Coordinates of N, CA, C and O in Angstrom, one line a residue:
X1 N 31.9 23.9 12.6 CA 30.5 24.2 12.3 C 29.9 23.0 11.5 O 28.7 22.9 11.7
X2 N 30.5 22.2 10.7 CA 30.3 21.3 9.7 C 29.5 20.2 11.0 O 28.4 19.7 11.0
X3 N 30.3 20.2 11.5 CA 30.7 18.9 12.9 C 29.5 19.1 13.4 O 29.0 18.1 13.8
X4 N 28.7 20.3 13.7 CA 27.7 20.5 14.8 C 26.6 20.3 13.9 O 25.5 19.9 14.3
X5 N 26.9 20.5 12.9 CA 25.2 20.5 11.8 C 24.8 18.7 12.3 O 23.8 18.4 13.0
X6 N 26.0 17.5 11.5 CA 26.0 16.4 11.0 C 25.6 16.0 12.5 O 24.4 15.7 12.8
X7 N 26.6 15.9 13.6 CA 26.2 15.7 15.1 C 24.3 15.9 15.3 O 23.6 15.0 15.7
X8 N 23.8 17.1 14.9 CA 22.3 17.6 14.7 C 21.5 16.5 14.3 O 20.7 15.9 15.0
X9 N 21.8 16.1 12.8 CA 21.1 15.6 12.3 C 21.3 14.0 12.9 O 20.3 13.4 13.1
X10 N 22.6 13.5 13.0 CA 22.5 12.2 13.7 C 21.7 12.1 14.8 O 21.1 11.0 15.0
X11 N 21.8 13.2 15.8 CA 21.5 12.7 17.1 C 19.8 13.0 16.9 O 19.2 12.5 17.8
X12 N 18.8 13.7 15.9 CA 17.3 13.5 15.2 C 16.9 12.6 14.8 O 15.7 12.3 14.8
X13 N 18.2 11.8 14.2 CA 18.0 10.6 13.7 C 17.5 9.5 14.6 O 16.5 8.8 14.5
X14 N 18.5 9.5 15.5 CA 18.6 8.5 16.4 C 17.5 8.8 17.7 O 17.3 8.1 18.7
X15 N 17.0 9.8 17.6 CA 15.7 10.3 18.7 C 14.6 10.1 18.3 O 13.6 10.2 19.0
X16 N 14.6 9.8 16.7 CA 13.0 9.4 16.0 C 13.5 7.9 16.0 O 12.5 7.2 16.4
X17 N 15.0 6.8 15.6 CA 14.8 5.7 15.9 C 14.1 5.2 17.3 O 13.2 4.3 17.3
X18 N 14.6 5.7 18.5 CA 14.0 5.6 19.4 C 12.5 5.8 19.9 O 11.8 5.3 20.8
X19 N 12.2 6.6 19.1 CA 10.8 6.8 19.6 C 9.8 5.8 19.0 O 8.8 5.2 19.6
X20 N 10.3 5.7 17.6 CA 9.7 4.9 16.7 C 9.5 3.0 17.1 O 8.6 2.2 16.8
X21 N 10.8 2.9 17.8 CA 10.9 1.6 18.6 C 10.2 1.6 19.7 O 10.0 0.4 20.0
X22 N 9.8 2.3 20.5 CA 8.8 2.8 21.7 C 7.7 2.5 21.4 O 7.2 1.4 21.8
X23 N 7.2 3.2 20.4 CA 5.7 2.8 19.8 C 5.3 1.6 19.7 O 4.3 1.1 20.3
X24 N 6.3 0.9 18.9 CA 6.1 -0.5 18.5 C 6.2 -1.8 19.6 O 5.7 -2.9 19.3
X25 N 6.9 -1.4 20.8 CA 7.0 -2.5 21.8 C 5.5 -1.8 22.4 O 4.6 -2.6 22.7
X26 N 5.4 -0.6 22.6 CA 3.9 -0.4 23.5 C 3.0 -1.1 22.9 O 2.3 -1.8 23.6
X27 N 2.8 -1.1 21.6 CA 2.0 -1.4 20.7 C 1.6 -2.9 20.8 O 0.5 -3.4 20.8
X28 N 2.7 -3.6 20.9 CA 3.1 -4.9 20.9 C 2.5 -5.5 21.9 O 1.6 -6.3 21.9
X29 N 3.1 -4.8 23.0 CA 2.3 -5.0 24.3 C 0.9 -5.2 24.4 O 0.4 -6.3 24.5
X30 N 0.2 -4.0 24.3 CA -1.2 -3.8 24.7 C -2.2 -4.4 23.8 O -3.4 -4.1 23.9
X31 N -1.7 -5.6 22.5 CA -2.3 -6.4 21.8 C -2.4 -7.6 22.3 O -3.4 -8.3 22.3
X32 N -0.7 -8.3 22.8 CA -0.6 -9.5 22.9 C -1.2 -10.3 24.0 O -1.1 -11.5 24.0
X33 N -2.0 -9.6 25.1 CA -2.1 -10.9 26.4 C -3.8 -10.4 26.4 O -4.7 -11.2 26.9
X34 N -4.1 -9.3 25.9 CA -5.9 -9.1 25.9 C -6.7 -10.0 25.4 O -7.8 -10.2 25.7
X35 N -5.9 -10.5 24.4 CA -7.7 -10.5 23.6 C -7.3 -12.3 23.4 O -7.2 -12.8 22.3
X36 N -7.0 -13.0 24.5 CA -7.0 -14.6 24.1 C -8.8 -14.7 24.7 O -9.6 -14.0 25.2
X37 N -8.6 -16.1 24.4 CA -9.6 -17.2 24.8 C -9.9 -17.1 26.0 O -9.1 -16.7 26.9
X38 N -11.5 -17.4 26.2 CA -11.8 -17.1 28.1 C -12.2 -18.6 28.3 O -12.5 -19.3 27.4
X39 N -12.2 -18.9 29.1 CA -12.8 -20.7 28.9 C -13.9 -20.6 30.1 O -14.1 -19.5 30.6
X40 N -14.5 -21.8 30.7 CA -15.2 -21.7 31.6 C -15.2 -23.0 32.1 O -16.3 -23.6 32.1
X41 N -14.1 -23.6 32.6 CA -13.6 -24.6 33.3 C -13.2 -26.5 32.1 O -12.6 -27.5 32.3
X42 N -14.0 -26.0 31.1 CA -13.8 -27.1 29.9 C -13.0 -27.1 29.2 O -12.2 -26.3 29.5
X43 N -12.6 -27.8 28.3 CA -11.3 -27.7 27.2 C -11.7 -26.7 26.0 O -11.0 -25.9 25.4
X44 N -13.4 -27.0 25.8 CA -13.5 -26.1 25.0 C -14.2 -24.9 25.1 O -15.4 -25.1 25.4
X45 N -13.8 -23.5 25.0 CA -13.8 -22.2 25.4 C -15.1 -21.9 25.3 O -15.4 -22.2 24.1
X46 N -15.9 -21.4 25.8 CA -17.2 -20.3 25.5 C -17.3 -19.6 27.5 O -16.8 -19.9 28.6
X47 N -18.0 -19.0 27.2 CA -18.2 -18.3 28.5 C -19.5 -17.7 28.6 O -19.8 -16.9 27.7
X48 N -20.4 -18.0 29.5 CA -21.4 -17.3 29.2 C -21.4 -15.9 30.2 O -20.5 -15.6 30.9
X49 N -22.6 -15.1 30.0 CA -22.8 -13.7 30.9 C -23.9 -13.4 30.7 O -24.5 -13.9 29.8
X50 N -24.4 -12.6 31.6 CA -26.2 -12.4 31.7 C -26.5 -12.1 30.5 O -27.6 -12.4 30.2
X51 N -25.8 -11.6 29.6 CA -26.5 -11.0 28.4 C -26.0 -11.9 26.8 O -26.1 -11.5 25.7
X52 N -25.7 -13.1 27.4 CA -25.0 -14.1 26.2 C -23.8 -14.9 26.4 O -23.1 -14.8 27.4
X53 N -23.4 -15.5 25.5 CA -22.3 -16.1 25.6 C -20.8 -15.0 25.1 O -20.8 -14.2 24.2
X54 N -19.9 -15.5 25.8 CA -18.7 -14.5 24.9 C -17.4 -15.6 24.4 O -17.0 -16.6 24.9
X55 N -17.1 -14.9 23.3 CA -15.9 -15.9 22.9 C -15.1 -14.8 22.7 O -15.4 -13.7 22.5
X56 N -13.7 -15.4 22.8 CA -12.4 -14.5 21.8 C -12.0 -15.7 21.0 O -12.1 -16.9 21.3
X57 N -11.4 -14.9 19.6 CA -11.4 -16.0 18.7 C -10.3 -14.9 18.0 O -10.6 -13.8 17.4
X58 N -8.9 -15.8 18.2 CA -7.4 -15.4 17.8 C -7.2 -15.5 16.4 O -7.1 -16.7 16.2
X59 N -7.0 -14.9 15.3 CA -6.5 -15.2 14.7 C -4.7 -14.5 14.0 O -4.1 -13.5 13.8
X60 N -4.5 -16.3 13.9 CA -3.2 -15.8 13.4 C -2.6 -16.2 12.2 O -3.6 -15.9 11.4
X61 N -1.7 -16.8 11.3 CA -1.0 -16.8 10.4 C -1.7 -18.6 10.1 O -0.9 -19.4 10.5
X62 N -2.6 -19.0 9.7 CA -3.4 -19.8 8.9 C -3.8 -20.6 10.4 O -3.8 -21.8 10.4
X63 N -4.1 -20.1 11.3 CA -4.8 -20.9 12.4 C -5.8 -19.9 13.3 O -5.4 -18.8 13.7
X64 N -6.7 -20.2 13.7 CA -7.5 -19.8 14.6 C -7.2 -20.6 15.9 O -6.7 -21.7 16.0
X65 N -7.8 -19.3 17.0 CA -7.3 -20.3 18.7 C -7.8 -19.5 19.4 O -7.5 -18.5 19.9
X66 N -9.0 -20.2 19.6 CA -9.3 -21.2 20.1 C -9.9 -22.1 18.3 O -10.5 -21.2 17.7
X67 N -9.8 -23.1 17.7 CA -10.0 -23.5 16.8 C -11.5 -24.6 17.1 O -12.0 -25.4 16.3
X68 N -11.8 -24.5 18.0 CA -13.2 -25.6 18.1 C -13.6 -24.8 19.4 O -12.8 -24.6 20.4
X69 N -15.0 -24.5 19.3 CA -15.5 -23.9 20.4 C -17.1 -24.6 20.3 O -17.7 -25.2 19.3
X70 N -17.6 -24.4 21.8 CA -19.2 -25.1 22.6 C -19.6 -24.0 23.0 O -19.0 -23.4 23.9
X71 N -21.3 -23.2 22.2 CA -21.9 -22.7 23.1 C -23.2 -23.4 23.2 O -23.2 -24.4 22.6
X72 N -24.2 -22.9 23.8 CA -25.6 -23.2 23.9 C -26.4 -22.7 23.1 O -26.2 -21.6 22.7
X73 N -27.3 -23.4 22.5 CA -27.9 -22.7 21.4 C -29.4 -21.8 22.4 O -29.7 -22.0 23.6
X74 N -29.9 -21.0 21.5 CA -30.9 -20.3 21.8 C -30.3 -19.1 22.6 O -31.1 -18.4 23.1
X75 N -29.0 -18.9 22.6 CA -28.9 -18.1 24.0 C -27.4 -17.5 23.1 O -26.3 -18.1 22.8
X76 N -27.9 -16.0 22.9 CA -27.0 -15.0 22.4 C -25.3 -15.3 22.4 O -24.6 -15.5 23.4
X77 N -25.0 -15.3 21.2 CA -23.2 -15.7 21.2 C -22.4 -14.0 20.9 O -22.8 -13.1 20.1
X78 N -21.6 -14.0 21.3 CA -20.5 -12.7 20.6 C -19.9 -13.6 20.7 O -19.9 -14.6 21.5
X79 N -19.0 -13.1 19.2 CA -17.3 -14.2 18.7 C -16.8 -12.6 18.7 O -17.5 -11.8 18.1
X80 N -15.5 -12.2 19.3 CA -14.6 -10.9 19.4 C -13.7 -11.9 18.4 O -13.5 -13.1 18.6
X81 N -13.3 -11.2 17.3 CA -12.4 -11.9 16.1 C -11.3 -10.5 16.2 O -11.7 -9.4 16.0
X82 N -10.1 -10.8 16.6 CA -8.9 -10.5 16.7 C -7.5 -10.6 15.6 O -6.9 -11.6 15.8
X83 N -7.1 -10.0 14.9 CA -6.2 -10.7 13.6 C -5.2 -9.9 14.4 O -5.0 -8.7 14.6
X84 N -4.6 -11.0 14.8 CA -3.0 -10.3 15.4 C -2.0 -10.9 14.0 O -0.9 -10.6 14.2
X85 N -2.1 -11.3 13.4 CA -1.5 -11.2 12.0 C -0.5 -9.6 11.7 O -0.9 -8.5 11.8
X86 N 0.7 -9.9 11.3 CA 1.5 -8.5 10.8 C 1.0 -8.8 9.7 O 0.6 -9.9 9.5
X87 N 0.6 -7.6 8.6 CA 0.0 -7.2 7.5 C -0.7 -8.7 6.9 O -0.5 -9.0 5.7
X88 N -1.1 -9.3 7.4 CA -2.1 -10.2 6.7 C -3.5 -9.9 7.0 O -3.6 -9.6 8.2
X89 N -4.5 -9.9 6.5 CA -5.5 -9.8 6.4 C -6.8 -11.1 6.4 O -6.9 -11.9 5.4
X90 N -7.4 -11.1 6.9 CA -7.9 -12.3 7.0 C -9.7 -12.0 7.5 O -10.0 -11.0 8.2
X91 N -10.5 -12.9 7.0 CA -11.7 -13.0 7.2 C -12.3 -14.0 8.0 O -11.4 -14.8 8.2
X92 N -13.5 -14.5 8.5 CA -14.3 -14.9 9.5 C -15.4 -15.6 8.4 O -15.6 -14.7 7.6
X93 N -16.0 -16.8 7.9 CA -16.9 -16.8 7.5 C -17.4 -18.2 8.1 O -16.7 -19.2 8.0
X94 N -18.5 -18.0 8.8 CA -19.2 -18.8 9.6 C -20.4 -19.5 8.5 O -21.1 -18.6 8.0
X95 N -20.6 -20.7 8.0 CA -21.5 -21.3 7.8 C -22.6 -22.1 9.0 O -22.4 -22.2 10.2
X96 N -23.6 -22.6 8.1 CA -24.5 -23.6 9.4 C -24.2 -24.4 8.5 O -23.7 -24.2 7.4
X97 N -24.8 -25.6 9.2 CA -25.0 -27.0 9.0 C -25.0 -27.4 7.5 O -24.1 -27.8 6.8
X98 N -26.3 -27.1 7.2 CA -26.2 -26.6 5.6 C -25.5 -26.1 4.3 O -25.5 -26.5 3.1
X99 N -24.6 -24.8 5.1 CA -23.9 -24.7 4.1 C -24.2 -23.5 3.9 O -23.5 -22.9 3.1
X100 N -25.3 -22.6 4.6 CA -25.7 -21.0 4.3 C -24.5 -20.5 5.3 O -24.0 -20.7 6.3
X101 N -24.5 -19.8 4.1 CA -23.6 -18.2 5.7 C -24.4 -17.3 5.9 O -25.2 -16.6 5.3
X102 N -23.7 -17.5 7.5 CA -24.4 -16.9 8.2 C -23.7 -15.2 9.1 O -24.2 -14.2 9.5
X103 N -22.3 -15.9 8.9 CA -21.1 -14.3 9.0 C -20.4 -14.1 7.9 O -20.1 -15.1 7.3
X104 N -20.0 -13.3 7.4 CA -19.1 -13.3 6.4 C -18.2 -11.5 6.9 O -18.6 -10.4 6.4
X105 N -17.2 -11.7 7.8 CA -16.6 -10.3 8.2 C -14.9 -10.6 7.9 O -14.3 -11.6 8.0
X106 N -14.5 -9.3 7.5 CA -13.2 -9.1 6.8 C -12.6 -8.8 7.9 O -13.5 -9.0 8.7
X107 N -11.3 -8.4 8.7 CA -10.7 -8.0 9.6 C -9.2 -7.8 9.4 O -8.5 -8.9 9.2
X108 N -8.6 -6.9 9.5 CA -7.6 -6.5 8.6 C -6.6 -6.3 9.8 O -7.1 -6.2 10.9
X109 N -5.5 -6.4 9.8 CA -4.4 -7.1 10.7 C -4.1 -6.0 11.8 O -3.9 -4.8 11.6
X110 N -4.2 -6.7 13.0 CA -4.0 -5.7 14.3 C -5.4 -5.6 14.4 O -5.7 -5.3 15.5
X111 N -6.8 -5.9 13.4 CA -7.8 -4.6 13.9 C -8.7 -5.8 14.8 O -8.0 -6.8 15.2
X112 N -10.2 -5.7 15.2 CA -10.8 -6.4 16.4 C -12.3 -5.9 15.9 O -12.7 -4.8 15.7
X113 N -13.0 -7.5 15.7 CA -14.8 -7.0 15.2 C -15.1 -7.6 16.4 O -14.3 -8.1 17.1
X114 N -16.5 -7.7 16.7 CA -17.6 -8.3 17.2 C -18.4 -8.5 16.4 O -18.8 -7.6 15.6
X115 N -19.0 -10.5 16.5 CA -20.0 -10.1 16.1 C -21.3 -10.9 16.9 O -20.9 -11.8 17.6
X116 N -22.4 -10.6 16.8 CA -23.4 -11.6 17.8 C -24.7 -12.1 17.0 O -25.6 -11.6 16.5
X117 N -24.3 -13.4 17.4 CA -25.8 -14.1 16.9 C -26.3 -15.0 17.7 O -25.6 -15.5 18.6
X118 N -27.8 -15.5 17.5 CA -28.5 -16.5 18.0 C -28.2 -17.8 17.4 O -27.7 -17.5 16.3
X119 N -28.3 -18.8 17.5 CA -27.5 -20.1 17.3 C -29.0 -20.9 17.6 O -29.1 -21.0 18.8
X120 N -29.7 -21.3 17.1 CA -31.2 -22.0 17.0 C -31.2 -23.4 17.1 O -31.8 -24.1 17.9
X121 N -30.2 -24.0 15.9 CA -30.5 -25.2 15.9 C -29.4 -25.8 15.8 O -28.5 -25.6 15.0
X122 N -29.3 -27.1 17.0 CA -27.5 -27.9 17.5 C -27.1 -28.4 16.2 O -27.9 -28.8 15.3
X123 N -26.1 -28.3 16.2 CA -25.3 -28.5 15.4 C -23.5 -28.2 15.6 O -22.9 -27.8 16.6
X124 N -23.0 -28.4 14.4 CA -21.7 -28.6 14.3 C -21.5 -27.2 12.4 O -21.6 -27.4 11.2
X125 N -21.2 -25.9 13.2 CA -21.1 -24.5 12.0 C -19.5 -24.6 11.7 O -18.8 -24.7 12.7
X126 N -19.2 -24.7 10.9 CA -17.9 -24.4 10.5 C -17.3 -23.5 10.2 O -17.9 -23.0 9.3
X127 N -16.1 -22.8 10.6 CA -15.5 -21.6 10.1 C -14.1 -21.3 9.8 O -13.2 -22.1 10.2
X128 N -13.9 -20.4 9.2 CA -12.7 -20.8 8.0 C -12.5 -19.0 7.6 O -13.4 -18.1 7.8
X129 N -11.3 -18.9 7.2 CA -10.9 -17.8 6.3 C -10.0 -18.6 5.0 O -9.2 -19.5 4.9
X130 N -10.8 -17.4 3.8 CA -10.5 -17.8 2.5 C -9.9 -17.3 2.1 O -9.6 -17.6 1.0
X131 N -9.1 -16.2 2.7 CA -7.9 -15.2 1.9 C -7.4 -16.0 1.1 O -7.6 -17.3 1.0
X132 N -6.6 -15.1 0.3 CA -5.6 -15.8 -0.7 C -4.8 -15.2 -1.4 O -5.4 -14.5 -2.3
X133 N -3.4 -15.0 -1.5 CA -2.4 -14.2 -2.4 C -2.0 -14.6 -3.4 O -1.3 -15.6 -3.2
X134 N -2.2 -14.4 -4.5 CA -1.9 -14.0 -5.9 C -2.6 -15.8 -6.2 O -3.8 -16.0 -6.4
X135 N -1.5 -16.8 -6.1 CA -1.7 -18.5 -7.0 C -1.6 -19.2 -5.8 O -1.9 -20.4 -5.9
X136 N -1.2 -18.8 -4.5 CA -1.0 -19.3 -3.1 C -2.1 -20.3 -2.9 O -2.9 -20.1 -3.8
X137 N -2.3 -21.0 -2.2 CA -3.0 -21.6 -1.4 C -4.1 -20.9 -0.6 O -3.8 -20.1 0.2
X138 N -5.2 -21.1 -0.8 CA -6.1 -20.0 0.1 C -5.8 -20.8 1.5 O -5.6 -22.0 1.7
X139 N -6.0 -19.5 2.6 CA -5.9 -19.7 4.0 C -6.4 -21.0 4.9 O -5.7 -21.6 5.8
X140 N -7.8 -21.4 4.4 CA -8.9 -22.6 4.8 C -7.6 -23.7 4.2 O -6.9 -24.4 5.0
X141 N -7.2 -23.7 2.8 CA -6.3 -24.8 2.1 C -5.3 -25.5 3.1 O -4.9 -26.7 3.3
X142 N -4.6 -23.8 4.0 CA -3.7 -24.3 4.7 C -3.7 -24.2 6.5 O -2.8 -23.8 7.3
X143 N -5.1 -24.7 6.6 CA -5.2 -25.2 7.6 C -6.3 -24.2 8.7 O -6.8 -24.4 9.8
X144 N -6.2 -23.0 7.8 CA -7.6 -21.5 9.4 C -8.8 -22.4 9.0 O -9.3 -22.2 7.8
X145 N -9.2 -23.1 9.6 CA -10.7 -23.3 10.0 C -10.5 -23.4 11.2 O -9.5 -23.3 11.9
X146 N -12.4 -23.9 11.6 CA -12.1 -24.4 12.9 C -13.7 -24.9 13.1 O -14.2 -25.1 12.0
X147 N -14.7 -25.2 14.4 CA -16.0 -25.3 14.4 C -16.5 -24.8 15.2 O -15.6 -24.3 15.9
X148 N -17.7 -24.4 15.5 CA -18.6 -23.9 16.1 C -19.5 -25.2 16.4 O -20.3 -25.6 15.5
X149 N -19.6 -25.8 17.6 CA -20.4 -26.6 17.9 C -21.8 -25.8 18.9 O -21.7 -25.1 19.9
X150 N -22.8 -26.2 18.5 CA -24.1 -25.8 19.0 C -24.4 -26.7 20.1 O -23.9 -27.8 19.9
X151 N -25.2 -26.6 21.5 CA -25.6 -28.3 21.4 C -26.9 -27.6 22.6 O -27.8 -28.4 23.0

């Protein structure tokens, strides 16, 4: 009787390890090959569509990728910001030329923003995440920027 309980409970055990490992490769999956960079025959990525330009814009463990992107100015941008990061959390802050911001979005690990703006005047916008853990090095320190070239 002893034998059948422990047998029970092992083999629940081992039917939630399994399921719980299911989750996590599905999971794995249906993040990893979506949401890259679209290019449009150049080295550097943008894509346009009747209704704007679109980018995907990867981020991962102190790097963005595509890290330097070309769109057209005057003519609507979406950046899809992706943090495939395991529990790191990370942010998007787009300045212009000057130095104003112009995005400032948070995006918390696994999750996916859009965001869309008009791009007016050519230039060279910089973008970066500033996270930062506890006395660490903030994120931009160690290397996540990247540019937004207008032209």
């Amino acid at each position: 009787m002893k034998r059948l309980f422990f047998t029970g409970i092992h083999s629940d055990f081992y039917y939630t390890r399994l399921i719980l490992g299911l989750v996590v490769v599905i999971s794995y999956w249906s993040f990893s090959d979506s949401l890259h960079a679209q290019t449009s025959g150049s080295s550097l990525p943008s894509v346009e569509e009747p209704f704007g330009q679109q980018v995907m814009i990867s981020m991962e463990s102190y790097a963005f990728t595509p890290s330097e992107i070309v769109v057209k100015a005057g003519i609507p941008v979406t950046l899809t910001l992706s943090n495939q990061s395991f529990l790191v959390p990370h942010n998007f802050l787009l300045d212009d030329p000057s130095g104003i911001r112009l995005v400032d979005a948070d995006i918390s690990s696994g999750d996916t923003k859009a965001v869309t703006l008009t791009l007016t005047e050519p230039g060279i916008y910089p973008f970066f995440c500033d996270k930062q853990l506890l006395f660490f090095p903030t994120h931009r320190e160690q290397g996540m920027e990247g540019r937004l070239i207008v032209r």
